[in-house]
Short mmCIF file of C-alpha atoms in Angstrom, two decimals:
data_model
loop_
_atom_site.label_atom_id
_atom_site.label_comp_id
_atom_site.label_asym_id
_atom_site.label_seq_id
_atom_site.Cartn_x
_atom_site.Cartn_y
_atom_site.Cartn_z
CA MET A 1 -90.42 -33.54 71.19
CA LEU A 2 -87.20 -35.50 71.10
CA SER A 3 -84.35 -34.67 73.41
CA LYS A 4 -81.06 -33.43 72.04
CA THR A 5 -79.19 -36.69 72.84
CA ILE A 6 -81.79 -38.79 70.98
CA LYS A 7 -81.59 -36.45 67.97
CA ASN A 8 -77.78 -36.73 67.99
CA ARG A 9 -77.97 -40.54 68.17
CA LEU A 10 -80.52 -40.70 65.31
CA TYR A 11 -78.34 -38.35 63.27
CA LEU A 12 -75.31 -40.57 63.95
CA ALA A 13 -77.30 -43.73 63.06
CA TYR A 14 -78.46 -42.08 59.82
CA LEU A 15 -74.87 -41.19 58.89
CA CYS A 16 -73.74 -44.78 59.63
CA VAL A 17 -76.49 -46.28 57.45
CA LEU A 18 -75.67 -43.79 54.69
CA ALA A 19 -71.95 -44.62 54.85
CA ILE A 20 -72.61 -48.38 54.81
CA THR A 21 -74.95 -47.96 51.81
CA ILE A 22 -72.35 -45.96 49.87
CA ILE A 23 -69.63 -48.50 50.64
CA PHE A 24 -71.89 -51.42 49.64
CA CYS A 25 -72.93 -49.76 46.34
CA GLY A 26 -69.31 -49.07 45.47
CA TYR A 27 -68.38 -52.67 46.24
CA ALA A 28 -71.32 -54.06 44.23
CA GLN A 29 -70.35 -52.00 41.19
CA SER A 30 -66.73 -53.11 41.35
CA ILE A 31 -67.61 -56.83 41.16
CA ASP A 32 -67.18 -58.36 37.70
CA SER A 33 -70.31 -59.75 36.12
CA MET A 34 -70.86 -63.47 36.42
CA ASP A 35 -70.88 -65.63 33.30
CA VAL A 36 -73.98 -67.74 32.84
CA VAL A 37 -73.28 -71.20 31.49
CA GLU A 38 -76.05 -73.54 30.42
CA ARG A 39 -75.80 -77.07 31.69
CA ALA A 40 -75.44 -79.83 29.19
CA ASP A 41 -78.30 -82.29 29.11
CA VAL A 42 -78.03 -84.43 32.20
CA LYS A 43 -79.81 -87.29 30.56
CA LYS A 44 -77.57 -88.73 27.88
CA SER A 45 -79.34 -90.60 25.18
CA THR A 46 -78.10 -94.09 24.43
CA GLU A 47 -80.08 -94.13 21.22
CA LYS A 48 -77.95 -93.76 18.10
CA THR A 49 -78.74 -91.12 15.55
CA ARG A 50 -80.30 -92.68 12.48
CA ASN A 51 -81.92 -91.37 9.37
CA VAL A 52 -85.66 -91.84 9.21
CA ASP A 53 -88.15 -91.57 6.38
CA VAL A 54 -91.38 -89.89 7.42
CA ASN A 55 -94.52 -88.91 5.57
CA ILE A 56 -96.25 -85.59 6.05
CA GLU A 57 -99.85 -85.07 4.96
CA ILE A 58 -102.02 -81.97 5.16
CA TYR A 59 -105.80 -82.21 5.12
CA SER A 60 -108.06 -79.18 4.91
CA PRO A 61 -111.88 -79.13 4.73
CA ALA A 62 -111.71 -78.92 0.94
CA SER A 63 -109.50 -82.03 0.84
CA SER A 64 -110.94 -84.17 3.62
CA LYS A 65 -110.79 -87.46 1.66
CA SER A 66 -107.34 -87.13 0.10
CA PRO A 67 -104.52 -84.95 1.35
CA GLN A 68 -104.12 -81.45 0.01
CA PHE A 69 -100.39 -81.98 0.35
CA SER A 70 -98.29 -85.10 0.84
CA ASP A 71 -94.52 -85.55 0.93
CA ARG A 72 -91.89 -88.02 2.08
CA VAL A 73 -88.99 -86.48 4.01
CA LYS A 74 -85.63 -87.81 5.22
CA MET A 75 -84.61 -86.55 8.65
CA SER A 76 -82.96 -87.81 11.83
CA ASN A 77 -84.60 -89.79 14.63
CA LYS A 78 -83.32 -87.05 17.00
CA ASP A 79 -85.43 -84.41 15.19
CA SER A 80 -88.82 -83.45 16.56
CA VAL A 81 -92.08 -82.91 14.72
CA SER A 82 -91.46 -79.19 15.17
CA ASP A 83 -88.11 -79.60 13.38
CA LEU A 84 -89.90 -81.38 10.52
CA LEU A 85 -92.36 -78.52 10.11
CA ARG A 86 -89.57 -75.92 10.29
CA SER A 87 -87.59 -77.83 7.67
CA LEU A 88 -90.55 -77.88 5.30
CA ARG A 89 -91.13 -74.17 5.90
CA SER A 90 -87.47 -73.28 5.28
CA ASP A 91 -87.59 -75.24 2.01
CA ASN A 92 -90.70 -73.21 1.03
CA VAL A 93 -92.76 -76.40 0.80
CA ILE A 94 -95.41 -75.26 3.28
CA THR A 95 -96.23 -72.16 5.29
CA TYR A 96 -97.52 -72.19 8.83
CA GLU A 97 -97.55 -70.20 12.03
CA VAL A 98 -97.57 -71.60 15.56
CA THR A 99 -98.33 -69.85 18.84
CA LEU A 100 -96.93 -71.50 21.97
CA TYR A 101 -98.83 -70.93 25.20
CA THR A 102 -97.90 -72.29 28.61
CA ASP A 103 -100.80 -74.75 28.54
CA ARG A 104 -101.25 -75.46 24.82
CA THR A 105 -99.90 -75.06 21.30
CA GLU A 106 -102.01 -73.40 18.64
CA ILE A 107 -101.36 -73.67 14.90
CA ASN A 108 -102.68 -70.40 13.50
CA HIS A 109 -102.63 -71.32 9.81
CA VAL A 110 -101.22 -73.82 7.35
CA ASN A 111 -100.64 -72.78 3.73
CA ASN A 112 -102.63 -69.60 4.43
CA ILE A 113 -105.72 -71.60 5.40
CA TYR A 114 -106.97 -70.07 8.62
CA PRO A 115 -109.39 -71.99 10.84
CA GLN A 116 -112.93 -70.70 11.11
CA VAL A 117 -114.75 -70.41 14.42
CA GLY A 118 -114.99 -73.90 15.91
CA GLU A 119 -112.05 -75.27 13.91
CA GLU A 120 -108.40 -75.90 14.82
CA TRP A 121 -105.31 -77.20 13.09
CA ARG A 122 -104.00 -80.31 14.83
CA VAL A 123 -101.09 -82.70 14.27
CA PHE A 124 -101.74 -86.44 14.48
CA VAL A 125 -99.53 -89.51 14.41
CA ASP A 126 -101.18 -92.94 14.50
CA GLY A 127 -104.49 -91.19 15.20
CA LYS A 128 -103.11 -89.55 18.37
CA ASP A 129 -103.17 -85.75 18.74
CA ILE A 130 -99.61 -84.56 19.44
CA THR A 131 -100.14 -80.84 18.81
CA SER A 132 -99.18 -79.82 22.34
CA GLN A 133 -95.94 -81.89 22.17
CA LEU A 134 -94.57 -80.80 18.78
CA SER A 135 -91.13 -80.05 20.21
CA SER A 136 -90.88 -83.11 22.43
CA VAL A 137 -92.06 -85.91 20.11
CA ASN A 138 -89.17 -87.26 18.04
CA LEU A 139 -89.65 -88.57 14.54
CA GLU A 140 -90.01 -92.30 14.00
CA ASN A 141 -89.17 -94.25 10.87
CA ASN A 142 -92.01 -94.85 8.37
CA LYS A 143 -94.56 -92.85 10.39
CA THR A 144 -97.10 -90.51 8.84
CA TYR A 145 -97.55 -87.13 10.49
CA VAL A 146 -100.89 -85.55 9.61
CA LEU A 147 -101.81 -81.87 9.86
CA LYS A 148 -105.57 -81.70 9.83
CA LEU A 149 -108.10 -78.91 10.17
CA ILE A 150 -110.72 -80.35 12.50
CA HIS A 151 -114.03 -79.21 13.95
CA ILE A 152 -113.97 -78.91 17.73
#
């Protein structure tokens, strides 16, 4: 077994570690919490805020030739497509639900029309699918944003 001097040294080392731990815990608890401040956007936009007129159209399978819903909306050029959809939802013009994943954006339903197997709701502008960038694409004047239920 261990000799008496080794046991005494281990006991002393244990007491030192215990004392240091107690002192450290007391010190850590006495420190005031740190305020977290979000940084302002580093990239300042030189573009002026302007009002834009945009069109929104919704096509479902039942209305593939003409839109089921169409509206002209005034917003700001700093607003995103996501802001446009939220504005329409808050005004009770349309209903929709979006699920954001790390790799994609999924629109679950629009006006209580749920996609069947092999279908998805997508958002298009100038024929380009922008569904995964709803929050990052800003509105442009006289553009038409189309929500369409498509077969994949």
